[in-house]
XYZ file of N, CA and C in Angstrom:
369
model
N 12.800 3.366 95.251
C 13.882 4.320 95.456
C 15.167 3.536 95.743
N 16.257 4.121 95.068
C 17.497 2.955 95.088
C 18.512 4.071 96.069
N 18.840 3.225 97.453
C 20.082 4.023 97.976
C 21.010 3.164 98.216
N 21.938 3.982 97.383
C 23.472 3.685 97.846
C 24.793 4.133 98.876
N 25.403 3.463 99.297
C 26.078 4.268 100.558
C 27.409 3.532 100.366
N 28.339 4.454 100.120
C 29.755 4.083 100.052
C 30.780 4.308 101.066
N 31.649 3.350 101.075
C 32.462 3.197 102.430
C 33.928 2.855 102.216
N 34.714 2.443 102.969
C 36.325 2.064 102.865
C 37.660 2.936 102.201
N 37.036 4.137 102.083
C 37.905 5.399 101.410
C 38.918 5.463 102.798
N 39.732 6.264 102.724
C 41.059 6.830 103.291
C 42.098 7.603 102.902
N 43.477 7.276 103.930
C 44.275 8.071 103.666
C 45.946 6.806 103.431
N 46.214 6.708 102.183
C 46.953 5.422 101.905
C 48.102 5.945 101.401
N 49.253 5.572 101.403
C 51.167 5.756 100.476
C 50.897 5.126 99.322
N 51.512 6.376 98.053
C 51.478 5.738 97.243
C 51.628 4.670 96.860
N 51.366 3.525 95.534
C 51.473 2.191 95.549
C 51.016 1.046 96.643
N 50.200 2.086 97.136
C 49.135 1.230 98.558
C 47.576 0.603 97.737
N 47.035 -0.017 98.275
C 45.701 -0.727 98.431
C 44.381 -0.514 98.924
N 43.241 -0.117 98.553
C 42.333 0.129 99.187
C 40.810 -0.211 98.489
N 40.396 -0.722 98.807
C 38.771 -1.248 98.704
C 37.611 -0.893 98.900
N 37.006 -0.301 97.947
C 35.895 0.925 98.512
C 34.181 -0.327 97.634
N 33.381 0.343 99.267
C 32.293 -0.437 98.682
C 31.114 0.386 98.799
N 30.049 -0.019 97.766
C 29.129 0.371 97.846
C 27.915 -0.218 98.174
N 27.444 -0.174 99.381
C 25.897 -1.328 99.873
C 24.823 -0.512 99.036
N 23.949 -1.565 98.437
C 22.960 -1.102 97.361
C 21.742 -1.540 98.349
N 20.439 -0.710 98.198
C 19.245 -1.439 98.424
C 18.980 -2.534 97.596
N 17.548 -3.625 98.010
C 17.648 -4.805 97.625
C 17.315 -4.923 96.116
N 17.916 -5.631 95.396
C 16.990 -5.990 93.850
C 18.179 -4.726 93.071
N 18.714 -4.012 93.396
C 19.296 -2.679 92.941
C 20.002 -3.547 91.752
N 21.097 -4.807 92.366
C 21.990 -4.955 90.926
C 21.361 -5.763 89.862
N 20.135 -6.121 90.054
C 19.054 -7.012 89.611
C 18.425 -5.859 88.229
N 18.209 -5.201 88.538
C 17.968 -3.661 87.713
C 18.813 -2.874 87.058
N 19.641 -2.171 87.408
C 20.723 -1.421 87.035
C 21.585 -2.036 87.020
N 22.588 -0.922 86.568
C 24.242 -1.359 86.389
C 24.592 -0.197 87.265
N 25.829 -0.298 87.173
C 26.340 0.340 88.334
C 27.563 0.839 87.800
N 27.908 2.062 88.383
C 29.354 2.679 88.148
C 30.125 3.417 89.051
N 31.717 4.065 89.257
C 32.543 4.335 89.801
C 32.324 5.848 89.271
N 32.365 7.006 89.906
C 32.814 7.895 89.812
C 33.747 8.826 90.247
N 34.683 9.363 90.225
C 35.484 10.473 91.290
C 35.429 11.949 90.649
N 35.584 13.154 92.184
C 36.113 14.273 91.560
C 36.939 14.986 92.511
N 38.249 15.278 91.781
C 38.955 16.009 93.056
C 38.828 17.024 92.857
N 39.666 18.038 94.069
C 39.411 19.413 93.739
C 39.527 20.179 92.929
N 38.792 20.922 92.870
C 39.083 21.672 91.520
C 38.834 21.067 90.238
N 38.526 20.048 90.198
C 38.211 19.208 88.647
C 36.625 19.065 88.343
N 36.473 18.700 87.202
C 35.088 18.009 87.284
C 34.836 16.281 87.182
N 33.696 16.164 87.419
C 33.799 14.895 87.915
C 34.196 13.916 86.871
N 34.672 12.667 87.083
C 35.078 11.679 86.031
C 35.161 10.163 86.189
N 34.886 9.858 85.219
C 33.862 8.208 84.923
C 35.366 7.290 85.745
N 35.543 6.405 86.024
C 36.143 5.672 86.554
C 36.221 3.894 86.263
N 34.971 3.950 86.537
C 34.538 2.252 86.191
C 32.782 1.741 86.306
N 32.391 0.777 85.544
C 31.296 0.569 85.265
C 30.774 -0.908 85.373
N 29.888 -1.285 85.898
C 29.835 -2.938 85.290
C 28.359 -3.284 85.389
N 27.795 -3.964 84.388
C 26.868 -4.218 83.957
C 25.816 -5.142 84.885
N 24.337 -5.456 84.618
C 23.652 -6.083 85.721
C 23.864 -7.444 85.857
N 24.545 -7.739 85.028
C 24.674 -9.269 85.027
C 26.220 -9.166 85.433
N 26.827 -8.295 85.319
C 28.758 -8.614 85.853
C 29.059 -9.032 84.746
N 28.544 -8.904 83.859
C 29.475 -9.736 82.917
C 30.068 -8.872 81.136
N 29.786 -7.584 81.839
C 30.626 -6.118 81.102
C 31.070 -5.336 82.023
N 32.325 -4.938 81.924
C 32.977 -4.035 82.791
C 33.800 -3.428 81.572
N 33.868 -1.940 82.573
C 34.713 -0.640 81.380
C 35.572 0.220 82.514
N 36.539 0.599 82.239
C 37.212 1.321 82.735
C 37.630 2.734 82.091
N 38.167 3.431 82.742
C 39.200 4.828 82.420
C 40.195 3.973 82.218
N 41.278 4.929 80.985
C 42.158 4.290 80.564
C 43.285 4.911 82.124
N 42.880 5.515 82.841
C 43.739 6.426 83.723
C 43.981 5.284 85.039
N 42.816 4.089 85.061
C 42.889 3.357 86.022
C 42.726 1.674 85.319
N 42.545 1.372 84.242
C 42.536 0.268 83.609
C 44.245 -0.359 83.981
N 43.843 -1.456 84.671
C 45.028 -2.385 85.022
C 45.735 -2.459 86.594
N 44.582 -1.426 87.366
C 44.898 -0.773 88.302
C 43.550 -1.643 89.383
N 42.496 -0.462 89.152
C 41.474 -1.111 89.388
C 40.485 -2.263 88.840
N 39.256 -2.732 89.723
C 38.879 -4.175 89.614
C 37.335 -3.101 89.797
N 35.875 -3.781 89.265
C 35.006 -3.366 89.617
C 34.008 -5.131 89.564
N 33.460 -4.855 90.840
C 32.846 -5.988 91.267
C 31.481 -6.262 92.200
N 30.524 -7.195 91.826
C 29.019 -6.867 92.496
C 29.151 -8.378 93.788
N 29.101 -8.231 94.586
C 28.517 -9.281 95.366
C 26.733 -9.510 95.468
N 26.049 -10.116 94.887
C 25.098 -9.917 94.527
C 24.077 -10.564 96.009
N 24.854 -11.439 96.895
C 24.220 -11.957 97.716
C 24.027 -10.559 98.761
N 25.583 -10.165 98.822
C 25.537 -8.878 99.827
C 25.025 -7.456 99.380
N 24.491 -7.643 97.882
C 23.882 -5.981 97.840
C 24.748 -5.034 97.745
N 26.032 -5.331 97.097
C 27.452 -4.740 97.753
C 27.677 -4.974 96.155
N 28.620 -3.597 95.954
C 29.927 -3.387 94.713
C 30.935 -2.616 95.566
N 31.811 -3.377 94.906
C 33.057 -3.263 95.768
C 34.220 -2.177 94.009
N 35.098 -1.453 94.469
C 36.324 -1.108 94.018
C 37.740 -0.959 93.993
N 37.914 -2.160 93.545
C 39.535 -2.842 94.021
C 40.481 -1.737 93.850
N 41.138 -1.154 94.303
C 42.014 -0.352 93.547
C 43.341 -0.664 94.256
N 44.147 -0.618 93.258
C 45.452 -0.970 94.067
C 46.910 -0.047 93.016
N 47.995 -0.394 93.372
C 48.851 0.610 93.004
C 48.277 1.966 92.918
N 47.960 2.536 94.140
C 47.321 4.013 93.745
C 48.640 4.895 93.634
N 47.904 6.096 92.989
C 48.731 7.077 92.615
C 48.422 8.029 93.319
N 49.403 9.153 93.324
C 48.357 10.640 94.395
C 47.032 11.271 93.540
N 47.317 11.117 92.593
C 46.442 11.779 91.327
C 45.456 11.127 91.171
N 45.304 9.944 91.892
C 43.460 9.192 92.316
C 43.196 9.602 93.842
N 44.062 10.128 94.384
C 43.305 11.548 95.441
C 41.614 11.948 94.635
N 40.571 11.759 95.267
C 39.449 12.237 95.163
C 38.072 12.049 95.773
N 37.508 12.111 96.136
C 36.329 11.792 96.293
C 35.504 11.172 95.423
N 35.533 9.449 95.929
C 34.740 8.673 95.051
C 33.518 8.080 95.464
N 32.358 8.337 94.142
C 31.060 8.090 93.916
C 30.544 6.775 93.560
N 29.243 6.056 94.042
C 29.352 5.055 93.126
C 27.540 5.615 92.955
N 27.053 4.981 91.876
C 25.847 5.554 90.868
C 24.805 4.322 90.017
N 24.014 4.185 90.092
C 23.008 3.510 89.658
C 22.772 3.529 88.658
N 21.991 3.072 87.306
C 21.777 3.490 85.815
C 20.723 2.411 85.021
N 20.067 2.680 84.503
C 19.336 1.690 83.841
C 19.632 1.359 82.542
N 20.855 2.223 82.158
C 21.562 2.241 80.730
C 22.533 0.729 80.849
N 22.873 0.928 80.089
C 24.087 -0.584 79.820
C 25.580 0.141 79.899
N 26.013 0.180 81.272
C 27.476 0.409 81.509
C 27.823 1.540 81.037
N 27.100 2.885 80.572
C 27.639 4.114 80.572
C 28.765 4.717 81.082
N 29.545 5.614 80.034
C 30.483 6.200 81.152
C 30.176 7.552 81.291
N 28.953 7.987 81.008
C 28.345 9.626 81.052
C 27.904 9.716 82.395
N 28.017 10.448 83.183
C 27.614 10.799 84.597
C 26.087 11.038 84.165
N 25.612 11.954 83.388
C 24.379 12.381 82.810
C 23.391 10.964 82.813
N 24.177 9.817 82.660
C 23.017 8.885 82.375
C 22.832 7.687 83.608
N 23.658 8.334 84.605
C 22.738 7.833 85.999
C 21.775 8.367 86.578
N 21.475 7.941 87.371
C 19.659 8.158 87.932
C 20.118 8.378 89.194
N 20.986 7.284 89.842
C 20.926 7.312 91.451
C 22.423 7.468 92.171
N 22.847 8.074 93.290
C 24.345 8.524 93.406
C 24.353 8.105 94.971
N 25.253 7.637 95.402
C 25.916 7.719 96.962
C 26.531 8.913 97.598
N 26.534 9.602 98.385
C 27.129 10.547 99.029
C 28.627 10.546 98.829
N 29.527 9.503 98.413
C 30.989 9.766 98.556
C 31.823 9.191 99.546
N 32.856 8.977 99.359
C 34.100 8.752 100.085
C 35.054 9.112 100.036
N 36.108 9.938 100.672
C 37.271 10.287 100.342
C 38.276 9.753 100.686
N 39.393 9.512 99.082
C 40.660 8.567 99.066
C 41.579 9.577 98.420
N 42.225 9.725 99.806
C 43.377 10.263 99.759
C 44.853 9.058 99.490
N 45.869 10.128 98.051
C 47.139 9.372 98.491
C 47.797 9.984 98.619
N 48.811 9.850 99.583
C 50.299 10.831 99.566
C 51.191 9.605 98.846
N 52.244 10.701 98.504
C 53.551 10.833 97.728
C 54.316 10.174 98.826
């Protein structure tokens, strides 16, 4: 059973910085790949970022490509999500998700999900 638990969300000014991580159980990035999800209110949910078991494929939304970073610390069991220059419009509650697929950006083709974090930006 793979659990994930995500952390470092907040409340940041636009063009601010924030680092959201996800602690994986053991062997997790050894197996799967892993991905970013968010959904704010009222929306449905949407792919964000992805990166493969080896780290060595990563995919983005074109909405956050150049923005955000997606990254595994493999010693710490940990994926981390760089995000920086935020906008208010990455206001959401973000997911991170497990997969045995190769870097999907379909929500449908994860297996395993974290409870969430919420990253708020003001204007």
């Amino acid at each position: 059973q793979v659990q994930l638990v995500e952390s470092g969300g907040g409340l940041v000014q636009a063009g601010g910085s924030l680092r959201l991580s996800c602690a994986a159980s053991e062997r997790t990035f050894s197996n799967y790949a892993m991905g970013w999800f968010r959904q704010a209110p009222g929306k449905d949910r949407e792919f964000v970022a992805a990166i493969s078991r080896s780290g060595d494929i990563t995919t983005y939304a074109d909405s956050v490509q150049g923005r955000f970073t997606i990254s595994n610390d493999y010693a710490k069991n940990t994926m981390y999500l760089q995000m920086n220059s935020l906008k208010p419009e990455d206001t959401a509650v973000y997911s991170c998700a497990a997969t045995s697929r190769v870097v999907p950006v379909d929500e449908d083709a994860y297996d395993y999900w974290g409870q969430g974090t919420q990253v708020t930006v003001s204007s």
